Amino acid sequence: LPYPYKITIINSTVQSSKSRGISFGMVTEFSGAPGSGKTQLALSIASRAAMTQHYQIYYLASGGGAGGSRVAIARRFYSLCLAIATNHAQNNLPVDDVSEEQRIREVKALASHAVQRIHISSVSDAYSLLAMLARIEKEEQSAENRDVKGSILIIDSVSGCLGRHLSGGYSTIIGASLVNQV
């Protein structure tokens, strides 16, 4: 993906930094300690893709993640899209041609339009995750005929959906089979 998706990676053993992007059509996993910013990074990338690239975003939140409720996630997306739209308006709209009220209306409309391309769903386990992935696949196949530039799927967090199937009262064979299907 273009510039906004480049992330600088510093390799302390080589003492160099490289800028790498998040490849379209590939799986990218963010890992880290709780509270390290994985969800915020995913929300930021998705918001920018919805705003600037007009991508469809599918955000699947597991019950155990730090992402919160669907309403809280939607508010975070709207806030990020609003910030991106505000920055866009400051850099691209002529200052003399529009009133401040009109500028605010246009910014809110841009952010609202982007948020309409963001689909937030809750998944609680591997079964609901598989069902949601099947639904998204069906939507994507029907979207091939529409004017959709691309899509991003975010699962926050995979371990929240699959972890209980790999431990506890479940057979490890069944758990591994579910993980393989996902």
PDB file of C-alpha atoms in Angstrom:
ATOM      1  CA  LEU A   1       0.000   0.000   0.000  1.00  0.00           C
ATOM      2  CA  PRO A   2       1.155   3.576  -0.501  1.00  0.00           C
ATOM      3  CA  TYR A   3       2.975   5.858   1.950  1.00  0.00           C
ATOM      4  CA  PRO A   4       0.639   5.931   4.967  1.00  0.00           C
ATOM      5  CA  TYR A   5       1.179   2.221   5.435  1.00  0.00           C
ATOM      6  CA  LYS A   6       4.976   2.307   5.587  1.00  0.00           C
ATOM      7  CA  ILE A   7       6.327   1.473   9.001  1.00  0.00           C
ATOM      8  CA  THR A   8       9.924   2.113   9.966  1.00  0.00           C
ATOM      9  CA  ILE A   9      11.562  -0.927  11.488  1.00  0.00           C
ATOM     10  CA  ILE A  10      14.767  -0.429  13.440  1.00  0.00           C
ATOM     11  CA  ASN A  11      17.082  -3.417  13.602  1.00  0.00           C
ATOM     12  CA  SER A  12      19.307  -2.869  16.638  1.00  0.00           C
ATOM     13  CA  THR A  13      21.793  -5.548  15.581  1.00  0.00           C
ATOM     14  CA  VAL A  14      22.535  -3.871  12.264  1.00  0.00           C
ATOM     15  CA  GLN A  15      21.949  -0.298  13.515  1.00  0.00           C
ATOM     16  CA  SER A  16      19.908   0.562  10.472  1.00  0.00           C
ATOM     17  CA  SER A  17      16.312   1.415   9.803  1.00  0.00           C
ATOM     18  CA  LYS A  18      14.221   0.340   6.863  1.00  0.00           C
ATOM     19  CA  SER A  19      10.826   1.514   5.794  1.00  0.00           C
ATOM     20  CA  ARG A  20       8.540  -1.341   4.885  1.00  0.00           C
ATOM     21  CA  GLY A  21       4.926  -1.325   3.895  1.00  0.00           C
ATOM     22  CA  ILE A  22       2.021  -3.530   4.763  1.00  0.00           C
ATOM     23  CA  SER A  23       1.470  -5.561   1.620  1.00  0.00           C
ATOM     24  CA  PHE A  24      -1.951  -5.691   0.027  1.00  0.00           C
ATOM     25  CA  GLY A  25      -3.322  -9.209  -0.237  1.00  0.00           C
ATOM     26  CA  MET A  26      -1.116 -10.529   2.540  1.00  0.00           C
ATOM     27  CA  VAL A  27      -1.674 -11.437   6.176  1.00  0.00           C
ATOM     28  CA  THR A  28       0.042  -9.061   8.581  1.00  0.00           C
ATOM     29  CA  GLU A  29       0.110  -9.850  12.278  1.00  0.00           C
ATOM     30  CA  PHE A  30       0.739  -7.319  15.024  1.00  0.00           C
ATOM     31  CA  SER A  31       1.918  -8.831  18.273  1.00  0.00           C
ATOM     32  CA  GLY A  32       2.970  -7.326  21.550  1.00  0.00           C
ATOM     33  CA  ALA A  33       2.189  -6.916  25.192  1.00  0.00           C
ATOM     34  CA  PRO A  34      -1.292  -5.766  26.262  1.00  0.00           C
ATOM     35  CA  GLY A  35      -1.562  -1.998  25.894  1.00  0.00           C
ATOM     36  CA  SER A  36       1.336  -1.772  23.433  1.00  0.00           C
ATOM     37  CA  GLY A  37      -0.780  -0.159  20.688  1.00  0.00           C
ATOM     38  CA  LYS A  38      -1.693  -3.073  18.403  1.00  0.00           C
ATOM     39  CA  THR A  39      -5.378  -2.153  18.268  1.00  0.00           C
ATOM     40  CA  GLN A  40      -4.635   1.560  17.814  1.00  0.00           C
ATOM     41  CA  LEU A  41      -2.252   0.809  14.943  1.00  0.00           C
ATOM     42  CA  ALA A  42      -4.842  -1.401  13.250  1.00  0.00           C
ATOM     43  CA  LEU A  43      -7.570   1.224  13.740  1.00  0.00           C
ATOM     44  CA  SER A  44      -5.295   3.955  12.356  1.00  0.00           C
ATOM     45  CA  ILE A  45      -4.350   1.965   9.263  1.00  0.00           C
ATOM     46  CA  ALA A  46      -7.963   0.980   8.643  1.00  0.00           C
ATOM     47  CA  SER A  47      -9.239   4.554   9.124  1.00  0.00           C
ATOM     48  CA  ARG A  48      -6.673   5.932   6.698  1.00  0.00           C
ATOM     49  CA  ALA A  49      -7.531   3.204   4.154  1.00  0.00           C
ATOM     50  CA  ALA A  50     -11.257   3.985   4.471  1.00  0.00           C
ATOM     51  CA  MET A  51     -10.665   7.740   4.179  1.00  0.00           C
ATOM     52  CA  THR A  52      -7.944   8.019   1.552  1.00  0.00           C
ATOM     53  CA  GLN A  53      -8.217   4.796  -0.445  1.00  0.00           C
ATOM     54  CA  HIS A  54     -12.011   4.249  -0.068  1.00  0.00           C
ATOM     55  CA  TYR A  55     -11.506   0.642   1.076  1.00  0.00           C
ATOM     56  CA  GLN A  56     -14.127  -1.488   2.775  1.00  0.00           C
ATOM     57  CA  ILE A  57     -13.040  -2.362   6.312  1.00  0.00           C
ATOM     58  CA  TYR A  58     -14.189  -5.475   8.171  1.00  0.00           C
ATOM     59  CA  TYR A  59     -13.279  -5.206  11.852  1.00  0.00           C
ATOM     60  CA  LEU A  60     -13.964  -8.347  13.877  1.00  0.00           C
ATOM     61  CA  ALA A  61     -13.585  -7.833  17.623  1.00  0.00           C
ATOM     62  CA  SER A  62     -13.272 -10.754  19.991  1.00  0.00           C
ATOM     63  CA  GLY A  63     -14.855 -10.440  23.415  1.00  0.00           C
ATOM     64  CA  GLY A  64     -11.561 -10.564  25.282  1.00  0.00           C
ATOM     65  CA  GLY A  65      -9.667  -7.892  23.346  1.00  0.00           C
ATOM     66  CA  ALA A  66      -8.810  -4.416  24.547  1.00  0.00           C
ATOM     67  CA  GLY A  67     -10.780  -2.963  21.627  1.00  0.00           C
ATOM     68  CA  GLY A  68     -13.995  -2.700  23.627  1.00  0.00           C
ATOM     69  CA  SER A  69     -17.593  -2.738  22.486  1.00  0.00           C
ATOM     70  CA  ARG A  70     -18.775  -2.212  18.918  1.00  0.00           C
ATOM     71  CA  VAL A  71     -20.008   1.271  19.853  1.00  0.00           C
ATOM     72  CA  ALA A  72     -16.650   2.199  21.413  1.00  0.00           C
ATOM     73  CA  ILE A  73     -14.801   0.908  18.347  1.00  0.00           C
ATOM     74  CA  ALA A  74     -17.137   2.848  16.033  1.00  0.00           C
ATOM     75  CA  ARG A  75     -16.451   6.026  18.034  1.00  0.00           C
ATOM     76  CA  ARG A  76     -12.708   5.451  17.766  1.00  0.00           C
ATOM     77  CA  PHE A  77     -13.008   4.942  13.996  1.00  0.00           C
ATOM     78  CA  TYR A  78     -15.097   8.109  13.658  1.00  0.00           C
ATOM     79  CA  SER A  79     -12.589  10.140  15.713  1.00  0.00           C
ATOM     80  CA  LEU A  80      -9.697   8.926  13.584  1.00  0.00           C
ATOM     81  CA  CYS A  81     -11.586   9.556  10.325  1.00  0.00           C
ATOM     82  CA  LEU A  82     -12.552  13.016  11.589  1.00  0.00           C
ATOM     83  CA  ALA A  83      -8.896  13.826  12.309  1.00  0.00           C
ATOM     84  CA  ILE A  84      -7.844  12.633   8.846  1.00  0.00           C
ATOM     85  CA  ALA A  85     -10.665  14.614   7.193  1.00  0.00           C
ATOM     86  CA  THR A  86      -9.752  17.727   9.214  1.00  0.00           C
ATOM     87  CA  ASN A  87      -6.134  17.447   8.102  1.00  0.00           C
ATOM     88  CA  HIS A  88      -7.255  16.942   4.497  1.00  0.00           C
ATOM     89  CA  ALA A  89      -9.526  19.987   4.648  1.00  0.00           C
ATOM     90  CA  GLN A  90      -6.791  22.186   6.145  1.00  0.00           C
ATOM     91  CA  ASN A  91      -4.401  21.206   3.375  1.00  0.00           C
ATOM     92  CA  ASN A  92      -6.781  21.114   0.406  1.00  0.00           C
ATOM     93  CA  LEU A  93      -9.733  23.467   0.872  1.00  0.00           C
ATOM     94  CA  PRO A  94      -9.168  27.126   0.016  1.00  0.00           C
ATOM     95  CA  VAL A  95      -9.421  29.181   3.214  1.00  0.00           C
ATOM     96  CA  ASP A  96     -11.200  32.150   1.636  1.00  0.00           C
ATOM     97  CA  ASP A  97     -13.842  30.198  -0.263  1.00  0.00           C
ATOM     98  CA  VAL A  98     -15.688  28.502   2.620  1.00  0.00           C
ATOM     99  CA  SER A  99     -16.932  29.557   6.016  1.00  0.00           C
ATOM    100  CA  GLU A 100     -15.758  27.745   9.144  1.00  0.00           C
ATOM    101  CA  GLU A 101     -19.232  26.236   9.587  1.00  0.00           C
ATOM    102  CA  GLN A 102     -19.239  24.927   6.029  1.00  0.00           C
ATOM    103  CA  ARG A 103     -15.713  23.512   6.490  1.00  0.00           C
ATOM    104  CA  ILE A 104     -16.826  21.678   9.659  1.00  0.00           C
ATOM    105  CA  ARG A 105     -19.879  20.269   7.838  1.00  0.00           C
ATOM    106  CA  GLU A 106     -17.701  19.056   4.952  1.00  0.00           C
ATOM    107  CA  VAL A 107     -15.189  17.455   7.348  1.00  0.00           C
ATOM    108  CA  LYS A 108     -17.957  15.657   9.253  1.00  0.00           C
ATOM    109  CA  ALA A 109     -19.522  14.485   5.986  1.00  0.00           C
ATOM    110  CA  LEU A 110     -16.184  13.073   4.765  1.00  0.00           C
ATOM    111  CA  ALA A 111     -15.644  11.241   8.065  1.00  0.00           C
ATOM    112  CA  SER A 112     -19.222   9.919   8.136  1.00  0.00           C
ATOM    113  CA  HIS A 113     -18.931   8.685   4.554  1.00  0.00           C
ATOM    114  CA  ALA A 114     -15.718   6.802   5.398  1.00  0.00           C
ATOM    115  CA  VAL A 115     -17.237   5.262   8.533  1.00  0.00           C
ATOM    116  CA  GLN A 116     -20.061   3.842   6.390  1.00  0.00           C
ATOM    117  CA  ARG A 117     -17.415   1.649   4.711  1.00  0.00           C
ATOM    118  CA  ILE A 118     -16.366   0.217   8.091  1.00  0.00           C
ATOM    119  CA  HIS A 119     -18.212  -2.901   9.239  1.00  0.00           C
ATOM    120  CA  ILE A 120     -17.732  -3.831  12.900  1.00  0.00           C
ATOM    121  CA  SER A 121     -18.777  -7.243  14.207  1.00  0.00           C
ATOM    122  CA  SER A 122     -18.218  -9.195  17.399  1.00  0.00           C
ATOM    123  CA  VAL A 123     -16.918 -12.753  17.363  1.00  0.00           C
ATOM    124  CA  SER A 124     -16.620 -14.848  20.489  1.00  0.00           C
ATOM    125  CA  ASP A 125     -15.054 -18.107  19.356  1.00  0.00           C
ATOM    126  CA  ALA A 126     -13.754 -20.022  16.342  1.00  0.00           C
ATOM    127  CA  TYR A 127     -17.265 -20.985  15.212  1.00  0.00           C
ATOM    128  CA  SER A 128     -18.555 -17.397  15.110  1.00  0.00           C
ATOM    129  CA  LEU A 129     -15.274 -16.291  13.482  1.00  0.00           C
ATOM    130  CA  LEU A 130     -15.645 -18.907  10.742  1.00  0.00           C
ATOM    131  CA  ALA A 131     -19.280 -17.918  10.181  1.00  0.00           C
ATOM    132  CA  MET A 132     -18.322 -14.234   9.920  1.00  0.00           C
ATOM    133  CA  LEU A 133     -15.445 -14.981   7.538  1.00  0.00           C
ATOM    134  CA  ALA A 134     -17.847 -16.946   5.318  1.00  0.00           C
ATOM    135  CA  ARG A 135     -20.291 -14.010   5.331  1.00  0.00           C
ATOM    136  CA  ILE A 136     -17.507 -11.549   4.457  1.00  0.00           C
ATOM    137  CA  GLU A 137     -16.303 -13.805   1.647  1.00  0.00           C
ATOM    138  CA  LYS A 138     -19.827 -13.889   0.223  1.00  0.00           C
ATOM    139  CA  GLU A 139     -20.093 -10.075   0.463  1.00  0.00           C
ATOM    140  CA  GLU A 140     -16.708  -9.669  -1.211  1.00  0.00           C
ATOM    141  CA  GLN A 141     -17.726 -11.935  -4.087  1.00  0.00           C
ATOM    142  CA  SER A 142     -20.849  -9.855  -4.675  1.00  0.00           C
ATOM    143  CA  ALA A 143     -18.762  -6.665  -4.324  1.00  0.00           C
ATOM    144  CA  GLU A 144     -16.646  -7.627  -7.331  1.00  0.00           C
ATOM    145  CA  ASN A 145     -19.385  -6.141  -9.498  1.00  0.00           C
ATOM    146  CA  ARG A 146     -19.490  -2.893  -7.493  1.00  0.00           C
ATOM    147  CA  ASP A 147     -17.028  -0.042  -7.393  1.00  0.00           C
ATOM    148  CA  VAL A 148     -14.978  -1.248  -4.410  1.00  0.00           C
ATOM    149  CA  LYS A 149     -11.260  -0.487  -4.520  1.00  0.00           C
ATOM    150  CA  GLY A 150     -10.241  -3.052  -1.931  1.00  0.00           C
ATOM    151  CA  SER A 151     -10.919  -4.438   1.499  1.00  0.00           C
ATOM    152  CA  ILE A 152      -9.104  -4.847   4.783  1.00  0.00           C
ATOM    153  CA  LEU A 153      -9.979  -7.503   7.328  1.00  0.00           C
ATOM    154  CA  ILE A 154      -8.933  -6.945  10.938  1.00  0.00           C
ATOM    155  CA  ILE A 155      -9.400  -9.635  13.561  1.00  0.00           C
ATOM    156  CA  ASP A 156      -8.819  -8.217  17.045  1.00  0.00           C
ATOM    157  CA  SER A 157      -7.753 -10.569  18.472  1.00  0.00           C
ATOM    158  CA  VAL A 158      -7.268 -13.987  16.939  1.00  0.00           C
ATOM    159  CA  SER A 159      -6.100 -15.430  20.242  1.00  0.00           C
ATOM    160  CA  GLY A 160      -9.297 -14.178  21.880  1.00  0.00           C
ATOM    161  CA  CYS A 161     -11.316 -16.250  19.406  1.00  0.00           C
ATOM    162  CA  LEU A 162      -9.149 -19.336  19.179  1.00  0.00           C
ATOM    163  CA  GLY A 163      -7.411 -19.574  22.548  1.00  0.00           C
ATOM    164  CA  ARG A 164     -10.201 -21.352  24.370  1.00  0.00           C
ATOM    165  CA  HIS A 165     -10.362 -24.012  21.657  1.00  0.00           C
ATOM    166  CA  LEU A 166      -6.721 -24.900  22.198  1.00  0.00           C
ATOM    167  CA  SER A 167      -6.921 -25.320  25.942  1.00  0.00           C
ATOM    168  CA  GLY A 168      -9.425 -26.192  28.622  1.00  0.00           C
ATOM    169  CA  GLY A 169     -12.197 -28.679  27.991  1.00  0.00           C
ATOM    170  CA  TYR A 170     -11.739 -28.919  24.224  1.00  0.00           C
ATOM    171  CA  SER A 171      -9.923 -31.706  22.441  1.00  0.00           C
ATOM    172  CA  THR A 172      -6.614 -30.421  21.087  1.00  0.00           C
ATOM    173  CA  ILE A 173      -7.372 -32.218  17.810  1.00  0.00           C
ATOM    174  CA  ILE A 174     -10.667 -30.336  17.423  1.00  0.00           C
ATOM    175  CA  GLY A 175      -9.004 -27.072  18.485  1.00  0.00           C
ATOM    176  CA  ALA A 176      -6.172 -27.532  15.992  1.00  0.00           C
ATOM    177  CA  SER A 177      -8.687 -28.373  13.268  1.00  0.00           C
ATOM    178  CA  LEU A 178     -10.633 -25.156  13.968  1.00  0.00           C
ATOM    179  CA  VAL A 179      -7.428 -23.095  13.907  1.00  0.00           C
ATOM    180  CA  ASN A 180      -6.493 -24.689  10.583  1.00  0.00           C
ATOM    181  CA  GLN A 181      -9.897 -23.796   9.105  1.00  0.00           C
ATOM    182  CA  VAL A 182      -9.531 -20.167  10.137  1.00  0.00           C
TER     183      VAL A 182
END
